[in-house]
Coordinates of C-alpha atoms in Angstrom, one line a residue:
M1 CA 102.8 91.3 117.9
V2 CA 104.6 92.6 114.9
F3 CA 102.2 91.1 112.4
F4 CA 99.0 92.6 113.8
R5 CA 97.6 96.1 113.3
S6 CA 99.0 98.4 115.8
V7 CA 97.6 101.8 116.7
A8 CA 101.0 102.7 118.2
A9 CA 102.8 101.7 115.1
L10 CA 100.5 103.8 112.9
S11 CA 100.9 106.7 115.2
R12 CA 104.7 106.4 114.8
L13 CA 104.3 106.3 111.1
R14 CA 102.1 109.4 111.0
S15 CA 104.6 111.3 113.1
R16 CA 107.4 110.2 110.8
L17 CA 105.5 111.0 107.6
V18 CA 103.5 114.1 108.4
Q19 CA 103.8 115.2 104.8
Q20 CA 102.4 111.9 103.5
P21 CA 98.9 111.4 105.1
S22 CA 97.8 109.1 102.2
L23 CA 100.5 106.6 103.1
S24 CA 99.5 106.3 106.8
S25 CA 95.8 105.9 105.9
S26 CA 96.4 103.2 103.4
V27 CA 98.8 101.0 105.4
R28 CA 97.0 98.0 106.9
W29 CA 99.6 97.4 109.6
L30 CA 103.1 98.6 110.0
Q31 CA 105.7 98.8 112.7
I32 CA 108.4 101.4 112.3
Q33 CA 111.7 100.2 113.7
S34 CA 112.7 102.0 116.9
G35 CA 115.6 101.8 119.3
S36 CA 119.3 101.4 118.5
E37 CA 119.5 97.6 118.1
I38 CA 121.1 97.0 114.8
D39 CA 121.6 93.2 114.8
L40 CA 119.2 91.5 112.5
H41 CA 119.8 88.0 114.0
S42 CA 119.0 89.2 117.5
Q43 CA 115.7 90.7 116.4
L44 CA 114.7 87.5 114.7
K45 CA 115.6 85.4 117.7
E46 CA 113.3 87.6 119.8
M47 CA 110.4 87.5 117.3
I48 CA 110.4 83.8 116.4
P49 CA 108.8 82.3 119.6
E50 CA 105.8 84.6 119.4
Q51 CA 105.3 83.7 115.7
Q52 CA 105.6 80.0 116.5
E53 CA 102.8 80.5 119.1
R54 CA 100.7 82.4 116.6
L55 CA 101.0 79.5 114.1
K56 CA 100.2 76.9 116.8
K57 CA 97.0 78.9 117.7
L58 CA 96.0 79.1 114.1
K59 CA 96.3 75.3 113.8
T60 CA 94.4 74.6 117.0
E61 CA 91.6 77.1 116.6
Y62 CA 91.1 77.2 112.8
G63 CA 92.8 74.1 111.4
K64 CA 89.5 72.6 110.0
T65 CA 88.3 75.9 108.5
Q66 CA 87.8 75.6 104.7
L67 CA 89.4 78.2 102.5
G68 CA 87.5 77.3 99.3
N69 CA 86.6 74.6 96.9
I70 CA 88.9 72.9 94.5
T71 CA 87.5 72.6 90.9
V72 CA 88.6 70.4 88.1
D73 CA 89.7 73.5 86.2
M74 CA 92.2 74.2 89.0
V75 CA 93.6 70.7 89.0
L76 CA 94.0 70.7 85.2
G77 CA 95.2 74.3 85.1
G78 CA 98.4 74.0 87.1
M79 CA 96.7 74.6 90.5
R80 CA 95.9 78.1 89.4
G81 CA 94.0 80.0 92.0
M82 CA 94.3 77.3 94.8
T83 CA 95.1 78.7 98.2
G84 CA 97.7 76.2 99.4
L85 CA 100.9 77.9 100.7
L86 CA 101.9 79.9 103.7
W87 CA 104.1 82.8 102.6
E88 CA 104.7 85.5 105.2
T89 CA 106.9 87.9 103.3
S90 CA 104.6 89.3 100.6
L91 CA 101.0 89.0 99.4
L92 CA 99.8 89.6 95.8
D93 CA 96.3 91.0 95.3
P94 CA 94.9 90.7 91.7
E95 CA 93.6 94.3 91.7
E96 CA 96.1 96.0 94.1
G97 CA 99.4 94.3 93.2
I98 CA 102.2 93.2 95.5
R99 CA 102.6 94.2 99.1
F100 CA 105.8 93.5 101.0
R101 CA 104.8 92.8 104.7
G102 CA 101.7 95.0 104.0
L103 CA 103.5 97.8 102.2
S104 CA 102.9 98.6 98.5
I105 CA 105.9 99.5 96.3
P106 CA 105.1 103.2 96.4
E107 CA 104.9 103.0 100.2
C108 CA 108.2 101.1 100.4
Q109 CA 109.7 103.9 98.3
K110 CA 108.6 106.4 100.8
V111 CA 109.5 104.7 104.1
L112 CA 112.6 102.5 103.4
P113 CA 116.0 104.2 103.8
A114 CA 117.6 105.4 100.5
A115 CA 121.2 106.1 99.6
V116 CA 120.4 109.6 98.4
D117 CA 117.6 112.0 99.5
G118 CA 114.5 111.2 97.5
G119 CA 116.2 108.2 95.9
E120 CA 115.2 104.6 95.5
P121 CA 115.1 102.3 98.5
L122 CA 118.1 100.3 99.5
P123 CA 117.6 96.5 99.0
E124 CA 119.1 95.9 102.4
G125 CA 116.2 97.8 103.9
L126 CA 113.7 95.5 102.1
L127 CA 115.6 92.4 103.3
W128 CA 115.2 93.7 106.9
L129 CA 111.5 94.4 106.3
L130 CA 110.8 91.0 104.8
L131 CA 112.6 89.2 107.7
T132 CA 111.1 91.2 110.6
G133 CA 108.0 93.0 109.4
K134 CA 109.5 96.2 110.6
V135 CA 110.7 99.2 108.7
P136 CA 114.4 99.7 109.6
N137 CA 116.2 102.9 110.2
K138 CA 119.3 104.1 108.3
E139 CA 121.7 102.9 110.9
Q140 CA 120.3 99.4 110.8
V141 CA 120.4 99.3 107.0
N142 CA 124.0 100.5 107.0
A143 CA 125.0 97.9 109.5
L144 CA 123.3 95.2 107.5
S145 CA 125.0 96.4 104.3
K146 CA 128.4 96.1 106.1
E147 CA 127.5 92.6 107.3
L148 CA 126.6 91.5 103.8
Q149 CA 129.9 92.8 102.6
S150 CA 131.7 90.8 105.2
R151 CA 130.0 87.6 104.0
A152 CA 130.6 88.1 100.3
K153 CA 133.9 86.2 99.9
I154 CA 133.8 83.7 97.1
P155 CA 135.9 80.5 97.2
D156 CA 138.2 79.9 94.2
H157 CA 136.5 76.6 93.4
V158 CA 133.3 78.5 92.5
Y159 CA 135.0 80.4 89.7
K160 CA 136.7 77.2 88.6
A161 CA 133.3 75.5 88.3
I162 CA 131.9 78.3 86.2
D163 CA 135.1 78.4 84.1
A164 CA 134.6 74.7 83.3
L165 CA 131.5 75.7 81.2
P166 CA 131.8 77.1 77.7
K167 CA 131.4 80.9 77.6
T168 CA 128.5 80.3 75.2
S169 CA 126.5 78.6 78.0
H170 CA 123.5 80.6 78.9
P171 CA 124.2 83.0 81.8
M172 CA 121.5 81.4 83.9
T173 CA 123.2 78.0 83.4
Q174 CA 126.5 79.5 84.6
F175 CA 124.7 81.2 87.5
A176 CA 123.0 78.1 88.7
T177 CA 126.3 76.2 88.5
G178 CA 128.0 78.9 90.6
V179 CA 125.4 78.7 93.3
M180 CA 125.7 74.9 93.4
A181 CA 129.4 75.3 93.8
L182 CA 128.8 77.6 96.8
Q183 CA 126.7 74.9 98.4
V184 CA 129.8 73.0 99.8
G185 CA 130.0 75.7 102.4
S186 CA 126.4 75.3 103.7
E187 CA 126.1 75.9 107.4
F188 CA 122.8 74.1 107.5
Q189 CA 124.1 71.0 106.0
K190 CA 127.0 70.9 108.5
A191 CA 124.7 71.6 111.4
Y192 CA 122.2 68.9 110.3
E193 CA 125.0 66.3 110.0
K194 CA 126.0 67.1 113.5
G195 CA 122.5 66.5 114.8
I196 CA 121.1 70.0 115.4
H197 CA 117.7 70.1 117.1
K198 CA 114.9 71.0 114.8
S199 CA 113.9 74.0 116.9
K200 CA 117.3 75.5 115.9
Y201 CA 117.0 74.8 112.1
W202 CA 116.3 78.4 111.4
E203 CA 119.7 79.6 112.7
P204 CA 122.0 77.9 110.2
T205 CA 119.4 78.6 107.5
Y206 CA 119.7 82.3 108.4
E207 CA 123.5 82.0 108.1
D208 CA 123.3 80.3 104.7
S209 CA 120.7 82.8 103.5
L210 CA 122.6 85.9 104.4
N211 CA 125.8 84.3 103.0
L212 CA 124.0 83.4 99.8
I213 CA 122.4 86.9 99.3
A214 CA 125.8 88.5 100.0
Q215 CA 127.7 86.2 97.5
L216 CA 125.4 86.4 94.6
P217 CA 126.4 89.8 93.1
A218 CA 130.0 88.8 92.9
V219 CA 129.1 85.5 91.2
A220 CA 126.7 87.2 88.9
S221 CA 129.1 90.0 87.9
Y222 CA 131.9 87.4 87.3
I223 CA 129.7 85.7 84.8
Y224 CA 128.8 88.9 83.1
R225 CA 132.4 90.0 82.8
R226 CA 133.5 86.5 81.7
I227 CA 131.0 86.4 78.8
Y228 CA 130.8 89.9 77.6
K229 CA 134.0 91.8 78.9
D230 CA 136.8 89.3 78.1
G231 CA 137.0 88.1 81.7
K232 CA 138.2 91.4 83.0
T233 CA 136.6 91.4 86.5
I234 CA 136.1 94.4 88.7
P235 CA 136.8 94.1 92.5
S236 CA 134.1 94.9 95.1
D237 CA 134.0 98.4 96.5
D238 CA 133.2 98.0 100.3
S239 CA 132.2 101.7 100.5
L240 CA 129.1 101.0 98.4
D241 CA 125.8 99.6 99.3
Y242 CA 124.5 96.3 97.9
G243 CA 122.8 97.6 94.7
A244 CA 125.5 100.2 93.9
N245 CA 128.3 97.7 94.5
F246 CA 126.6 95.1 92.2
S247 CA 126.4 97.8 89.5
H248 CA 130.0 98.7 90.1
M249 CA 131.2 95.1 89.8
L250 CA 129.3 94.7 86.5
G251 CA 131.1 97.8 85.2
F252 CA 128.5 100.6 85.6
D253 CA 129.4 103.5 87.9
D254 CA 126.9 106.0 86.7
P255 CA 124.9 107.2 89.8
K256 CA 121.7 106.8 87.9
M257 CA 122.5 103.2 87.0
Q258 CA 123.3 102.6 90.6
E259 CA 119.9 104.0 91.5
L260 CA 118.3 101.8 88.9
M261 CA 120.0 98.7 90.3
R262 CA 118.7 99.6 93.8
L263 CA 115.2 99.9 92.4
Y264 CA 115.5 96.8 90.2
V265 CA 116.7 94.5 93.1
T266 CA 114.1 95.9 95.4
I267 CA 111.0 95.3 93.2
H268 CA 112.1 91.9 92.0
T269 CA 112.7 90.4 95.4
D270 CA 109.4 88.7 96.1
H271 CA 105.9 88.2 94.5
E272 CA 104.3 85.9 97.1
G273 CA 104.8 82.2 97.2
G274 CA 102.9 80.7 94.2
N275 CA 105.2 81.8 91.3
V276 CA 107.5 79.2 89.9
S277 CA 110.8 80.3 91.5
A278 CA 109.4 81.0 94.9
H279 CA 107.3 77.9 95.0
T280 CA 110.1 75.8 93.8
A281 CA 112.4 77.1 96.5
H282 CA 109.8 76.4 99.2
L283 CA 109.0 72.9 97.8
V284 CA 112.7 71.9 97.7
A285 CA 113.4 73.4 101.1
S286 CA 110.5 71.5 102.6
A287 CA 112.6 68.4 102.2
L288 CA 115.2 70.1 104.5
S289 CA 117.4 70.9 101.5
D290 CA 119.7 73.8 102.4
P291 CA 119.2 77.3 101.0
Y292 CA 121.8 76.8 98.3
L293 CA 120.1 73.7 96.9
S294 CA 116.7 75.3 97.2
F295 CA 117.7 78.5 95.5
T296 CA 119.4 76.7 92.7
A297 CA 116.1 74.9 92.0
A298 CA 114.4 78.3 92.0
L299 CA 116.9 79.6 89.5
N300 CA 116.2 76.7 87.2
G301 CA 112.5 77.6 87.3
L302 CA 113.3 81.3 86.8
A303 CA 115.2 80.4 83.7
G304 CA 112.0 79.4 81.9
P305 CA 110.5 81.7 79.2
L306 CA 107.2 81.7 81.0
H307 CA 108.8 83.1 84.1
G308 CA 112.0 85.1 84.6
L309 CA 113.4 84.6 81.1
A310 CA 110.6 86.8 79.8
N311 CA 112.6 89.9 80.6
Q312 CA 115.1 88.8 78.0
E313 CA 112.4 88.1 75.5
V314 CA 110.8 91.5 75.9
L315 CA 113.9 93.5 74.9
L316 CA 114.6 91.2 72.0
W317 CA 111.1 91.6 70.7
I318 CA 111.2 95.4 71.1
K319 CA 114.4 95.5 69.1
S320 CA 112.8 93.3 66.4
V321 CA 110.0 95.9 66.2
V322 CA 112.6 98.7 65.7
D323 CA 114.5 96.6 63.1
E324 CA 111.4 96.1 61.0
C325 CA 109.5 99.4 61.5
G326 CA 112.2 101.9 62.5
E327 CA 112.4 104.0 65.7
N328 CA 109.8 106.6 64.5
M329 CA 107.0 104.1 63.6
S330 CA 103.4 105.2 63.5
T331 CA 100.8 103.8 65.9
E332 CA 99.3 101.9 62.9
Q333 CA 102.6 100.3 62.1
L334 CA 103.0 99.2 65.7
K335 CA 99.5 97.7 65.8
E336 CA 100.3 95.8 62.6
Y337 CA 103.4 94.4 64.1
V338 CA 101.6 93.3 67.3
W339 CA 98.9 91.6 65.2
K340 CA 101.7 89.9 63.2
T341 CA 103.2 88.6 66.4
L342 CA 99.9 87.2 67.7
N343 CA 98.9 85.7 64.3
S344 CA 102.1 83.8 64.1
G345 CA 101.1 81.9 67.3
K346 CA 103.4 83.9 69.6
V347 CA 102.6 86.1 72.6
V348 CA 103.5 89.7 73.0
P349 CA 106.2 89.3 75.8
G350 CA 105.8 91.5 78.9
F351 CA 102.0 91.6 78.8
G352 CA 99.6 89.6 81.0
H353 CA 100.1 88.0 84.4
G354 CA 98.9 84.8 86.1
V355 CA 97.4 86.6 89.0
L356 CA 97.3 90.4 88.4
R357 CA 94.3 92.0 86.7
K358 CA 95.7 95.5 86.4
T359 CA 99.0 97.1 85.3
D360 CA 101.8 95.7 87.4
P361 CA 102.9 98.2 90.1
R362 CA 106.5 97.1 89.4
Y363 CA 106.0 98.3 85.8
M364 CA 104.6 101.6 87.0
C365 CA 107.5 102.4 89.3
Q366 CA 109.9 101.6 86.5
R367 CA 107.9 103.9 84.2
E368 CA 108.2 106.7 86.8
F369 CA 111.9 106.1 86.9
A370 CA 112.2 106.4 83.1
L371 CA 110.1 109.6 83.1
K372 CA 112.4 111.0 85.7
H373 CA 115.8 109.9 84.2
L374 CA 115.4 109.0 80.5
P375 CA 112.2 110.5 79.1
D376 CA 113.6 111.0 75.6
D377 CA 115.1 107.5 75.2
P378 CA 113.6 106.0 71.9
L379 CA 113.0 102.6 73.3
F380 CA 111.3 104.0 76.4
Q381 CA 109.0 106.0 74.1
L382 CA 108.3 102.8 72.2
V383 CA 107.4 101.1 75.5
S384 CA 105.0 103.9 76.2
K385 CA 103.4 103.4 72.8
L386 CA 103.0 99.7 73.5
Y387 CA 101.3 100.6 76.8
E388 CA 98.6 102.3 74.7
V389 CA 98.5 99.9 71.8
V390 CA 98.7 96.3 73.2
P391 CA 96.0 96.2 75.9
P392 CA 93.1 97.1 73.5
I393 CA 94.3 94.5 71.0
L394 CA 94.6 91.7 73.7
T395 CA 91.2 92.7 75.0
E396 CA 89.8 92.4 71.4
L397 CA 91.1 88.8 71.3
G398 CA 88.8 88.0 74.1
K399 CA 91.0 85.3 75.6
V400 CA 93.2 87.3 77.8
K401 CA 92.2 87.9 81.4
N402 CA 94.9 90.6 82.0
P403 CA 96.0 92.6 78.9
W404 CA 98.2 95.0 81.0
P405 CA 102.0 95.1 81.1
N406 CA 103.9 93.3 83.8
V407 CA 107.3 93.9 85.3
D408 CA 109.2 92.4 82.4
A409 CA 107.7 94.9 79.9
H410 CA 110.0 97.7 81.2
S411 CA 113.1 96.5 82.9
G412 CA 115.1 95.7 79.8
V413 CA 114.7 99.1 78.3
L414 CA 116.0 100.8 81.4
L415 CA 119.1 98.5 81.6
N416 CA 119.7 99.0 77.9
H417 CA 119.7 102.8 78.3
F418 CA 122.6 102.7 80.8
G419 CA 124.6 100.3 78.7
L420 CA 123.7 96.9 79.9
T421 CA 122.5 95.8 76.5
E422 CA 123.0 92.0 76.7
A423 CA 119.5 90.7 77.0
R424 CA 120.5 87.1 77.6
Y425 CA 122.0 88.2 81.0
F426 CA 118.9 90.0 82.3
T427 CA 117.4 87.0 84.1
V428 CA 120.6 86.7 86.2
L429 CA 119.8 90.1 87.6
F430 CA 116.3 88.8 88.4
G431 CA 117.9 85.9 90.1
V432 CA 120.1 88.0 92.4
S433 CA 117.0 90.0 93.4
R434 CA 114.7 87.0 94.0
S435 CA 117.2 85.6 96.5
I436 CA 116.2 88.2 99.0
G437 CA 112.5 87.2 99.0
V438 CA 113.1 83.5 98.7
C439 CA 115.7 83.3 101.5
S440 CA 113.7 85.5 103.8
Q441 CA 110.8 83.1 103.6
L442 CA 113.1 80.0 103.9
V443 CA 114.3 81.4 107.3
W444 CA 110.6 81.5 108.4
D445 CA 109.9 78.1 106.9
R446 CA 112.5 76.7 109.3
A447 CA 111.5 78.9 112.2
L448 CA 107.8 77.8 112.0
G449 CA 108.7 74.2 111.3
L450 CA 106.6 74.1 108.1
P451 CA 106.3 70.4 106.9
L452 CA 107.3 68.5 103.8
E453 CA 105.1 69.7 100.9
R454 CA 103.2 66.7 99.5
P455 CA 99.9 67.6 97.6
K456 CA 97.7 64.8 96.3
S457 CA 97.7 64.0 92.6
V458 CA 95.0 62.1 90.6
T459 CA 94.6 60.7 87.2
M460 CA 92.2 61.8 84.5
E461 CA 90.3 58.6 85.0
W462 CA 89.9 59.4 88.7
L463 CA 88.6 62.8 87.8
E464 CA 86.1 61.4 85.2
N465 CA 84.8 58.9 87.7
Y466 CA 84.6 61.4 90.5
C467 CA 82.7 63.9 88.4
K468 CA 80.2 61.3 87.2
K469 CA 79.5 60.2 90.7
T470 CA 78.9 63.8 91.9
A471 CA 76.9 65.0 88.9

């Protein structure tokens, strides 16, 4: 079973990574891809029956097992902390951070194939890992990259739908519109209308998911060039991988920027199922809405300032610090500006997280990238100062459970360094990335036959009466 610990798998990992004993000792389970099979669909078709049996056994043997108690605080606090979703592709631990199919971000950086020796992992490799639970080899990643390129054609009506919006529309509004325009080609919708058996739902969902993932960079780059570059689009380069080609179509061919895009797409793909964009996609898809409809809903959640839009707000706030205090501000000046922000009733964007209780590993890998490629960048140096200044201040407030920086605290500064300075666009990049995690899980939602999501809601009066009775 691919999802269980495997002595053989760990043995293969040790033989492959003899110079990295710390990795093999920390991985809970892992199966390194072996053999020459390079077709992702065939691998899924082989795996799905055993995972269906696994789910059936869980239901039969442990269906009545309690996972915890629901408190009034949870009900009133946006279901915070409730265990209520099955999400196979990743798991978020408050102290450890995100793991993709059991692998931490540093572990993914070590074992997933890269475009250059010692470089950042290819997003195609993470897509394979999320769908199968197996670490692919370079041949399989290259084949998947070519397959995505073959699926990336955009119908003309999609561009016309985007062009119908004012250029001043927020990039996320244009992006969601483009995805909805793509929906008319949904294979799942066509198959459902023809009466496909529910046991086969996963197959057109897989087709839609790979098509959508493949198409998004072209749609996203079209929007960027439309708004910021006088509509002068750049054609795809089929010789490039997914992340590098996205960078190219945006207009950035610096190899370091291409490496950044590979890293950016990889680390933003998934963050378990409870965040707004992931949960929204899962919820909408549970009604048998196709991946295009489900992902558009996810984008609308991602566009909120308490979720994906935060990466836009971080860079704007950092630039406001520089505007007021200058690039060479003292630590005391920075502290004063942080307090000024907090005392005005605002938050310091990029700090804190709904689940994490430590510095976000996604922040740390971006910091390592900056130390390697742009250590002298003034905004990166400011970000480093904020890392020292903000957490003690938030801790002093006494109301913040996690005073540490999250993924959004760093990404904008890296993009800005390489010339992608338009902060309003940043959340679109996040959206392209998030499609890989969301769509991988949607395939498994269909394969496992997960039901319509329908939690119970209650009124305040019901809660008051219930609590009085149980007091």
